[in-house]
PDB file of C-alpha atoms in Angstrom:
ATOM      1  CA  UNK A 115      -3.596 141.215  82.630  1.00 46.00           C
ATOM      2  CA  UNK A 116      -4.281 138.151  80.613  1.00 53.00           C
ATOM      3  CA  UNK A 117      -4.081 134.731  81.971  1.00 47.00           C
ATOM      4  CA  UNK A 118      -1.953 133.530  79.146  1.00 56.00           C
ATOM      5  CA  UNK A 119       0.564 135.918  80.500  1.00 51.00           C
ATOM      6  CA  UNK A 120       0.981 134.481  83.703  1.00 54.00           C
ATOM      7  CA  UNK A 121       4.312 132.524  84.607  1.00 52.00           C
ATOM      8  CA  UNK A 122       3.222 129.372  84.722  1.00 56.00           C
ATOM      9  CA  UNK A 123       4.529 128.951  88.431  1.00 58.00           C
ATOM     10  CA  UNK A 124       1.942 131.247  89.218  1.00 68.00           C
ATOM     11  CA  UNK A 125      -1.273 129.627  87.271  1.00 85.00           C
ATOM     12  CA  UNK A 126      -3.241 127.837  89.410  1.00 89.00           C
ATOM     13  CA  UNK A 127      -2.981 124.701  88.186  1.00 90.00           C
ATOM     14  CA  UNK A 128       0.863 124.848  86.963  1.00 91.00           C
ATOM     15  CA  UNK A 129       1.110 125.678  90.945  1.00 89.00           C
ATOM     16  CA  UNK A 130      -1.073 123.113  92.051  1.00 90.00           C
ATOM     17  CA  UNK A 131       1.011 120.706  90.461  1.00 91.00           C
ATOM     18  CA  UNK A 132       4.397 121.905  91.464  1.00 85.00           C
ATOM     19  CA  UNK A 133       3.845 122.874  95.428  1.00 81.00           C
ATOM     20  CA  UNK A 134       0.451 121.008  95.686  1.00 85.00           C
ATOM     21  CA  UNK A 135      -3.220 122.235  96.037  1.00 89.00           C
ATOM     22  CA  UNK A 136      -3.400 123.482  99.499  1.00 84.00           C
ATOM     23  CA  UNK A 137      -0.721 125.835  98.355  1.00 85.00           C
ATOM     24  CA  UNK A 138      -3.322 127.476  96.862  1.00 89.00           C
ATOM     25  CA  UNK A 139      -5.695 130.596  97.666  1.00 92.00           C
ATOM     26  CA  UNK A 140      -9.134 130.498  97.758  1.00 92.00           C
ATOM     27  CA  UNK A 141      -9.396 132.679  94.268  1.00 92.00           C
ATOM     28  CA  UNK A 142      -7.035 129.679  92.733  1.00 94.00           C
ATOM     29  CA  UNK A 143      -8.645 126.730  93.776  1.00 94.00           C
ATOM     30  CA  UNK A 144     -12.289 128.265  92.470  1.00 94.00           C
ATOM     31  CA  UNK A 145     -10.446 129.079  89.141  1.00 94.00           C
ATOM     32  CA  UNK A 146      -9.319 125.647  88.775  1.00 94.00           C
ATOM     33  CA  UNK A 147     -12.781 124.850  88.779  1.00 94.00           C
ATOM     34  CA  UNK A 148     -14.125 127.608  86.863  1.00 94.00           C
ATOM     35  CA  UNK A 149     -11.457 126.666  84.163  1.00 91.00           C
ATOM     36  CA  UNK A 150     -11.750 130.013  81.990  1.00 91.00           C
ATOM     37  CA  UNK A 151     -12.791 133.363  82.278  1.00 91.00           C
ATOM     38  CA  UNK A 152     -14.322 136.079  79.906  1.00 90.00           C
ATOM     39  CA  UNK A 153     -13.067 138.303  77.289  1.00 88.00           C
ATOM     40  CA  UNK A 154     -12.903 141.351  80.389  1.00 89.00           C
ATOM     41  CA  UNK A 155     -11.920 139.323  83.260  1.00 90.00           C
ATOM     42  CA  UNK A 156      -9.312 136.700  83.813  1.00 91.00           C
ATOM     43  CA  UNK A 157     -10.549 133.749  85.790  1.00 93.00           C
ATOM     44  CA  UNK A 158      -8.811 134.868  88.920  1.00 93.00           C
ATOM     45  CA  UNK A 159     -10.559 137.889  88.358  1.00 94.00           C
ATOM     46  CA  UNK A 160     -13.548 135.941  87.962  1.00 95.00           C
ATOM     47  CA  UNK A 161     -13.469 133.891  90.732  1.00 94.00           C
ATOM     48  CA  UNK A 162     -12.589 137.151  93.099  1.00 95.00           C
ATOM     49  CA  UNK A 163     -15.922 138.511  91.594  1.00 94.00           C
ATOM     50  CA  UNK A 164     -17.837 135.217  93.342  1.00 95.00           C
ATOM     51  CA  UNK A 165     -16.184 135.110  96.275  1.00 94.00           C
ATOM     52  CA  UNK A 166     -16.957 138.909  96.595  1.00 94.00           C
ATOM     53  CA  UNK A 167     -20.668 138.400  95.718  1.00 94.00           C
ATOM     54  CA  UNK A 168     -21.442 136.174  98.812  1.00 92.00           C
ATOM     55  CA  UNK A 169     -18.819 137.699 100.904  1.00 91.00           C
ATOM     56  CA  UNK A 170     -16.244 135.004 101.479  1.00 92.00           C
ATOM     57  CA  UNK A 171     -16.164 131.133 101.037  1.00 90.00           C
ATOM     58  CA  UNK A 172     -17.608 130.780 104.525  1.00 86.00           C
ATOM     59  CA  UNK A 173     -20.888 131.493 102.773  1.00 87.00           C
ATOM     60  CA  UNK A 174     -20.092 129.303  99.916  1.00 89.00           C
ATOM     61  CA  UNK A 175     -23.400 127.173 101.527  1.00 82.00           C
ATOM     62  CA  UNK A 176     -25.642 129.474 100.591  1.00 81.00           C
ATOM     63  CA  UNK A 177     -24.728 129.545  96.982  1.00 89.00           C
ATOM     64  CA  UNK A 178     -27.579 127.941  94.938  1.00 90.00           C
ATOM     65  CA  UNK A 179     -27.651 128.239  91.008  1.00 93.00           C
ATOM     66  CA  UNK A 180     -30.047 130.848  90.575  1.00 93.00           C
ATOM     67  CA  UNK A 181     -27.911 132.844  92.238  1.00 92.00           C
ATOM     68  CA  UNK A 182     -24.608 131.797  90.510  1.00 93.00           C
ATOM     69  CA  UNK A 183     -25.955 132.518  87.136  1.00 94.00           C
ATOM     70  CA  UNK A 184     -27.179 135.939  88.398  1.00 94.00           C
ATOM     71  CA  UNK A 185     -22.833 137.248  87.759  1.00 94.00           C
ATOM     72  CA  UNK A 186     -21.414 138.174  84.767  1.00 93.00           C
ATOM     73  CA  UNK A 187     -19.236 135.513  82.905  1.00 94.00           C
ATOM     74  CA  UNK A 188     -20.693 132.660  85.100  1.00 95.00           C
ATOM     75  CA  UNK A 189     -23.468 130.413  82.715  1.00 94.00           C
ATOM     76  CA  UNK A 190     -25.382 127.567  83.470  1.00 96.00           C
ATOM     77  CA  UNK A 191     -22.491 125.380  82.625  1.00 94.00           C
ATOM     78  CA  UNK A 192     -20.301 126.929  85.232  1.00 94.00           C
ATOM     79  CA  UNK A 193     -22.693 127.594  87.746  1.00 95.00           C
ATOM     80  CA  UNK A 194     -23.665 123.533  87.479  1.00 95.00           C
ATOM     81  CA  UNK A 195     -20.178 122.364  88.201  1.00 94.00           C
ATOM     82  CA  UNK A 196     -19.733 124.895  90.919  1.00 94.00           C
ATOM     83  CA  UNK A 197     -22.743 123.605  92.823  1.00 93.00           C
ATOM     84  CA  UNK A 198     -22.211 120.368  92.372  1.00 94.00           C
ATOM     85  CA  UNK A 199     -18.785 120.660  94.158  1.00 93.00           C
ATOM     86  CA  UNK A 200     -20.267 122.345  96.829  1.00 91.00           C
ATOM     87  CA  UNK A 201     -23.240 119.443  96.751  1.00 88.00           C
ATOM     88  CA  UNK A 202     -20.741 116.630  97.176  1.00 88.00           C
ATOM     89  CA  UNK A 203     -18.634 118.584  99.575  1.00 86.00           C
ATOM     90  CA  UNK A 204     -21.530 118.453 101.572  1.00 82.00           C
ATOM     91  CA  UNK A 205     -22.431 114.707 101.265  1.00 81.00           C
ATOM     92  CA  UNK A 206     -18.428 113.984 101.895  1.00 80.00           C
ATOM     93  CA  UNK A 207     -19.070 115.873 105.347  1.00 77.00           C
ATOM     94  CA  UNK A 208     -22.344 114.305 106.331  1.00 74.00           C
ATOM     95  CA  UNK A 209     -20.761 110.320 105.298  1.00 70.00           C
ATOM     96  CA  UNK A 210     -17.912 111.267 107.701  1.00 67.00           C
ATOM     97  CA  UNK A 211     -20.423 111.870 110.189  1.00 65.00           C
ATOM     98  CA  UNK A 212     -22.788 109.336 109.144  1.00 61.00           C
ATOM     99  CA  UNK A 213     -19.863 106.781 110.841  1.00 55.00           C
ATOM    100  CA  UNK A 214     -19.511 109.120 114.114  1.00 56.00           C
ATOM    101  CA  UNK A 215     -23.169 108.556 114.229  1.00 55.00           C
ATOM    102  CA  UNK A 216     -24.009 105.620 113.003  1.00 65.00           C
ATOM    103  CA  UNK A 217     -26.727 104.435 115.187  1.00 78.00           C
ATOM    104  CA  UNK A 218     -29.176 106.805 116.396  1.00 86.00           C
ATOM    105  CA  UNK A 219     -30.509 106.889 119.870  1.00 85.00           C
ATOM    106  CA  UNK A 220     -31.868 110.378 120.618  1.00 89.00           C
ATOM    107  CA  UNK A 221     -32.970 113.133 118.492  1.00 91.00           C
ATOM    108  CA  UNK A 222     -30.110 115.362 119.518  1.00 91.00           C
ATOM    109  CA  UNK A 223     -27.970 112.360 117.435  1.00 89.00           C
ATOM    110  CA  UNK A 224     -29.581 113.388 114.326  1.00 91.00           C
ATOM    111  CA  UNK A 225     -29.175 116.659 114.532  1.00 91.00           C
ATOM    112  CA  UNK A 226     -25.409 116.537 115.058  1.00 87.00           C
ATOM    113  CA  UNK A 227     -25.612 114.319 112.029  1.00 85.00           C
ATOM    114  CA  UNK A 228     -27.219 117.143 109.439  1.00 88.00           C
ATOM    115  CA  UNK A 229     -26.337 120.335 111.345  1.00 85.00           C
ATOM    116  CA  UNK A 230     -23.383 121.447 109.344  1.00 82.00           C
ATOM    117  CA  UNK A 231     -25.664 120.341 106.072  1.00 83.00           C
ATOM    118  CA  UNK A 232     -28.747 122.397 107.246  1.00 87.00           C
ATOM    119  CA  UNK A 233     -26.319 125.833 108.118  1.00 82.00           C
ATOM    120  CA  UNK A 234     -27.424 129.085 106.413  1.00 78.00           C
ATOM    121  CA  UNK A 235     -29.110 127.581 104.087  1.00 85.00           C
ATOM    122  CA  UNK A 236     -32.269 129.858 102.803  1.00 86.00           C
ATOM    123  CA  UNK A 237     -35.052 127.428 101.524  1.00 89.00           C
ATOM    124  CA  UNK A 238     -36.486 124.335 103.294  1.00 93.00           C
ATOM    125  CA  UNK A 239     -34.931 121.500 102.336  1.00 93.00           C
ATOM    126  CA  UNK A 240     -36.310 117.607 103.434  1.00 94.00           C
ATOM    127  CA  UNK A 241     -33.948 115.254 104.364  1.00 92.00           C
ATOM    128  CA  UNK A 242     -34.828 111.048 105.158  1.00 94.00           C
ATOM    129  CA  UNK A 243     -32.624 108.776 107.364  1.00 93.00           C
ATOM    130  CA  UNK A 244     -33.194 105.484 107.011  1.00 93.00           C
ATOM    131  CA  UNK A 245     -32.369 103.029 109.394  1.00 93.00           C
ATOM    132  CA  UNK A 246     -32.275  98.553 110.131  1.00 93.00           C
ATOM    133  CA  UNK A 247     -33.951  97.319 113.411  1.00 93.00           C
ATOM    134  CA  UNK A 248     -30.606  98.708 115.241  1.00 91.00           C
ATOM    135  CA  UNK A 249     -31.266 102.013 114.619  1.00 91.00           C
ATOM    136  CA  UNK A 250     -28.225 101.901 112.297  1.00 89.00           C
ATOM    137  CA  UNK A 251     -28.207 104.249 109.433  1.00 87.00           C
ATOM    138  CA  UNK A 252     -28.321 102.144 106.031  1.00 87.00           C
ATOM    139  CA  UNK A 253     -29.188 105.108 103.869  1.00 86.00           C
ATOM    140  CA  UNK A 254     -29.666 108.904 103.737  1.00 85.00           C
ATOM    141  CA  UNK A 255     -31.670 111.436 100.926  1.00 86.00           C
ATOM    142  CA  UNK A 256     -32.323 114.449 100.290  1.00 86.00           C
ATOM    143  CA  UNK A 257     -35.851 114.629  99.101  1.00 89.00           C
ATOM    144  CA  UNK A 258     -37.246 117.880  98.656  1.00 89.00           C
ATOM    145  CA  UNK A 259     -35.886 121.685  98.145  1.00 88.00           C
ATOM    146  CA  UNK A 260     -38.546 124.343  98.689  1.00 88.00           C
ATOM    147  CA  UNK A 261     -39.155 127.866  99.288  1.00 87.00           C
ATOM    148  CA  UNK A 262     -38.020 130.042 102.155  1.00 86.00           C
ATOM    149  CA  UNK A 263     -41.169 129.224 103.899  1.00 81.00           C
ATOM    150  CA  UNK A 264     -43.017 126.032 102.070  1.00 84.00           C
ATOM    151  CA  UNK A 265     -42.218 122.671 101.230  1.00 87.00           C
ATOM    152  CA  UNK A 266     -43.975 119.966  99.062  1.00 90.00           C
ATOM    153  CA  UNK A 267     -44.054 116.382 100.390  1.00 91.00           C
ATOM    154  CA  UNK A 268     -45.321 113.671  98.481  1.00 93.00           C
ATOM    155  CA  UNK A 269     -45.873 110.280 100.728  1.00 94.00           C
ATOM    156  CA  UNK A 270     -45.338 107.943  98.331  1.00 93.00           C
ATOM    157  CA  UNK A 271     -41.784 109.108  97.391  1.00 93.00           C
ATOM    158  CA  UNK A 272     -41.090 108.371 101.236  1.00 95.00           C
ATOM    159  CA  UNK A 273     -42.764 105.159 101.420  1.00 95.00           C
ATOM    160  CA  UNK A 274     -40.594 103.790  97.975  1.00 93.00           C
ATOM    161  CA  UNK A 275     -37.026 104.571  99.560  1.00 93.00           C
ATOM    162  CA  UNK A 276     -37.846 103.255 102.793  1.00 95.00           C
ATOM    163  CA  UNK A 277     -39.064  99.667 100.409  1.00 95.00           C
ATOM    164  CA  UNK A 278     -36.489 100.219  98.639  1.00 93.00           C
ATOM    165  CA  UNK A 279     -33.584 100.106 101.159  1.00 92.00           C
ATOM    166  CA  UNK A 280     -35.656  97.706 103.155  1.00 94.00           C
ATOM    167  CA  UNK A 281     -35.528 100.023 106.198  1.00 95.00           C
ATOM    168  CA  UNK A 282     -37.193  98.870 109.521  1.00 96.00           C
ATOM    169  CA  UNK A 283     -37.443 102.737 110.650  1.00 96.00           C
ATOM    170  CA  UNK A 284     -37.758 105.823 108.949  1.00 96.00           C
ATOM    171  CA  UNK A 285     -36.520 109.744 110.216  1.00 96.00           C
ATOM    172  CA  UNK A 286     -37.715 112.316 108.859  1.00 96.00           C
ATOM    173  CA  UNK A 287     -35.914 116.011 109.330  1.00 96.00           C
ATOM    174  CA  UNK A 288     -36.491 119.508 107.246  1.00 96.00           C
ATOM    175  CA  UNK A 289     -35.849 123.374 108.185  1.00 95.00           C
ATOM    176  CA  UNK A 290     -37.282 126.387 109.094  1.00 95.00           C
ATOM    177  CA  UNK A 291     -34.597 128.968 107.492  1.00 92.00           C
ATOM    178  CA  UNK A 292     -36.990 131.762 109.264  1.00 90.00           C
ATOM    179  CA  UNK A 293     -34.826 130.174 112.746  1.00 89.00           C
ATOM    180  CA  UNK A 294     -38.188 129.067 114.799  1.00 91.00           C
ATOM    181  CA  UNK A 295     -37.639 125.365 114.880  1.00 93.00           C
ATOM    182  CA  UNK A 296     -41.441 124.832 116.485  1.00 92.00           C
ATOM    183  CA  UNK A 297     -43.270 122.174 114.448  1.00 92.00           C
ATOM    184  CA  UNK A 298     -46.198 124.016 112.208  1.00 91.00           C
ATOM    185  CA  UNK A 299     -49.540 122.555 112.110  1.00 90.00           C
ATOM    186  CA  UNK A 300     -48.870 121.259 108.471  1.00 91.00           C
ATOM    187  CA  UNK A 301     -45.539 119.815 109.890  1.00 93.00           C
ATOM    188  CA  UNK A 302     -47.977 117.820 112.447  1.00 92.00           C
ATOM    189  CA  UNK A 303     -50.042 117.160 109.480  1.00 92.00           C
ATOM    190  CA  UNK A 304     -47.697 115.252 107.432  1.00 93.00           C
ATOM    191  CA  UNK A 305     -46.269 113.680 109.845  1.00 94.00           C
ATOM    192  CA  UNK A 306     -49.192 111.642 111.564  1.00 93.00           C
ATOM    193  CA  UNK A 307     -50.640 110.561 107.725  1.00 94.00           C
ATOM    194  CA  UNK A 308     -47.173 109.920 107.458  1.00 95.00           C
ATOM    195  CA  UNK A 309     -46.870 107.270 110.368  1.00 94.00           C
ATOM    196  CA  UNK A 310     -50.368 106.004 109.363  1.00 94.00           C
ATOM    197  CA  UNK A 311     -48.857 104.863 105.922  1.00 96.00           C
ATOM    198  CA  UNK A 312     -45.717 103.510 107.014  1.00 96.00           C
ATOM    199  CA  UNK A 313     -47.484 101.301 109.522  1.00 95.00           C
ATOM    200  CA  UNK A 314     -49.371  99.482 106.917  1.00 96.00           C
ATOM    201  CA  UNK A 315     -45.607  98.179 105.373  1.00 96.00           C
ATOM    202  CA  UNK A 316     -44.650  97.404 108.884  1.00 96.00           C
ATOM    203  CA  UNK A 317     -42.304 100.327 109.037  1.00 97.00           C
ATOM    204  CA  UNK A 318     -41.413 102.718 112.291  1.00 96.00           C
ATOM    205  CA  UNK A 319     -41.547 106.410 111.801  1.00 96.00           C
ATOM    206  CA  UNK A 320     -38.841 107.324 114.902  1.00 94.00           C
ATOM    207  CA  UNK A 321     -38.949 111.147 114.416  1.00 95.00           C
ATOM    208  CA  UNK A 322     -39.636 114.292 112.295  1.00 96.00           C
ATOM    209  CA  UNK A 323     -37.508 116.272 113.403  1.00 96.00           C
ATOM    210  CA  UNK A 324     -37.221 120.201 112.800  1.00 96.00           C
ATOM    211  CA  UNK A 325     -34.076 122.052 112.371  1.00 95.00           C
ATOM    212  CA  UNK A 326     -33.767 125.890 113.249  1.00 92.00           C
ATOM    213  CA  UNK A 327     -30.984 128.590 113.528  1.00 87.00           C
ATOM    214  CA  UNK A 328     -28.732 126.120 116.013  1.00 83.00           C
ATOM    215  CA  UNK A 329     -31.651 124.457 117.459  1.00 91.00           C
ATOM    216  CA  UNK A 330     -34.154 121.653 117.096  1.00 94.00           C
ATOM    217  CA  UNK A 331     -37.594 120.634 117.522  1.00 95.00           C
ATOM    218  CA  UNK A 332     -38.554 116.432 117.797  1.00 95.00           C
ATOM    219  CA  UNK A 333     -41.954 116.121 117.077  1.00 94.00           C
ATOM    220  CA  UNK A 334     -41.263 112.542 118.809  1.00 90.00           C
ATOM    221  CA  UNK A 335     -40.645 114.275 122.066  1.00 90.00           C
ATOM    222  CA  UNK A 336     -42.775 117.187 121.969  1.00 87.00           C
ATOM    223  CA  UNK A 337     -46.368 114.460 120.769  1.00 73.00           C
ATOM    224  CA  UNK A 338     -46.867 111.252 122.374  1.00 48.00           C
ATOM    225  CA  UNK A 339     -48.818 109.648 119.381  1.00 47.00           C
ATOM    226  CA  UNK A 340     -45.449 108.413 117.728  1.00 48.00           C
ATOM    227  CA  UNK A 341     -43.419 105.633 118.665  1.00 43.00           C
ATOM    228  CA  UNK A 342     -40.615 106.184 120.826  1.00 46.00           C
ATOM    229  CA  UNK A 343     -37.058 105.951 120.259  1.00 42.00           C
ATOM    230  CA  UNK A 344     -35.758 102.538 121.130  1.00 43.00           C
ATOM    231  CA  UNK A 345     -32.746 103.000 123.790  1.00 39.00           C
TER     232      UNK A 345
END
């Protein structure tokens, strides 16, 4: 069936309109932003085809663009709007925590702060907090994306945020999408050359902390050559 043949009651956003958007299923509310289909498929059909792909929108977070392209009838243009909703979904979620959590005191803080961001996804991804004197968040960024098992840091990409935002402490956090949370030697690595740069601009590295399949690992708490937390 073609879409233009729809009643308009029952096009998404004719429906939206009239009995509002959560009246909508999940197939509707991924048409919307789809917008159009192909010449085979409708854009409900379309948007069945996604949700089918990765199993149901409770693995929506592991949807990268890559992948998204991979379907039929789904180009770059698509698959860029589609991860970008699902980017600033993301960043709504951790700003509403970001105010549950706005001062960090313990390690365990931060990681109920970017737990729901870090879930399923499948490449390591480096994340920087950074914080005033208080230990009050002022500023979070998502650095890096790497591989399933690699990441590239660059120091001085670190050390400009943290001037930038004039933060007094920095806290760094990436994960291990293998599950094993346990810092790696290059994860040691980085981390002390790290704390060794920051000192020169009179800034605090509080923690690198490592996040695995519902677990952590605080380099802070595990090595006693950095600073520790202030209480």
């Amino acid at each position: 069936m073609k879409f233009k043949d729809f009643q308009n009651d029952k096009k998404p956003r004719e429906k939206a309109i009239k009995y509002g958007i959560a009246s909508l299923t999940d197939e509707e509310l991924l048409a919307i932003i789809l917008r159009t289909g192909t010449k085979e498929k409708n854009v409900l059909l379309l948007a069945r085809d996604i949700i089918d792909t990765f199993k149901g929108i409770e693995n929506f977070n592991q949807i990268e663009f890559n992948s998204l392209i991979k379907i039929k009838g789904i180009g770059k243009s698509k698959a860029l709007e589609l991860v970008t909703c699902l980017e600033l979904t993301k960043r709504i979620k951790l700003v509403n925590k970001q105010f549950q959590y706005a001062k960090i005191i313990w390690p365990e803080d931060v990681f109920n702060l970017v737990k729901d961001y870090y879930e399923d996804l499948k490449h390591e991804h480096f994340y920087l907090l950074l914080l005033n004197n208080q230990n009050k968040l002022i500023h979070q960024n998502l650095l890096y994306k790497g591989t399933h098992d690699s990441l590239k840091v660059d120091i001085k990409d670190i050390l400009y945020l943290a001037i930038t935002y004039r933060a007094n402490k920095i806290i760094c956090i990436h994960n291990h999408p293998g599950g094993d949370s346990e810092a790696s030697f290059a994860d040691l690595k980085i981390t002390q050359e790290l704390k060794k740069q920051l000192k020169i601009f009179e800034i605090t590295l509080l923690d690198h902390i490592i996040i695995g399949w519902e677990n952590y690992y605080s380099i802070n708490l595990n090595k006693k050559y950095l600073f520790p937390i202030d209480k």
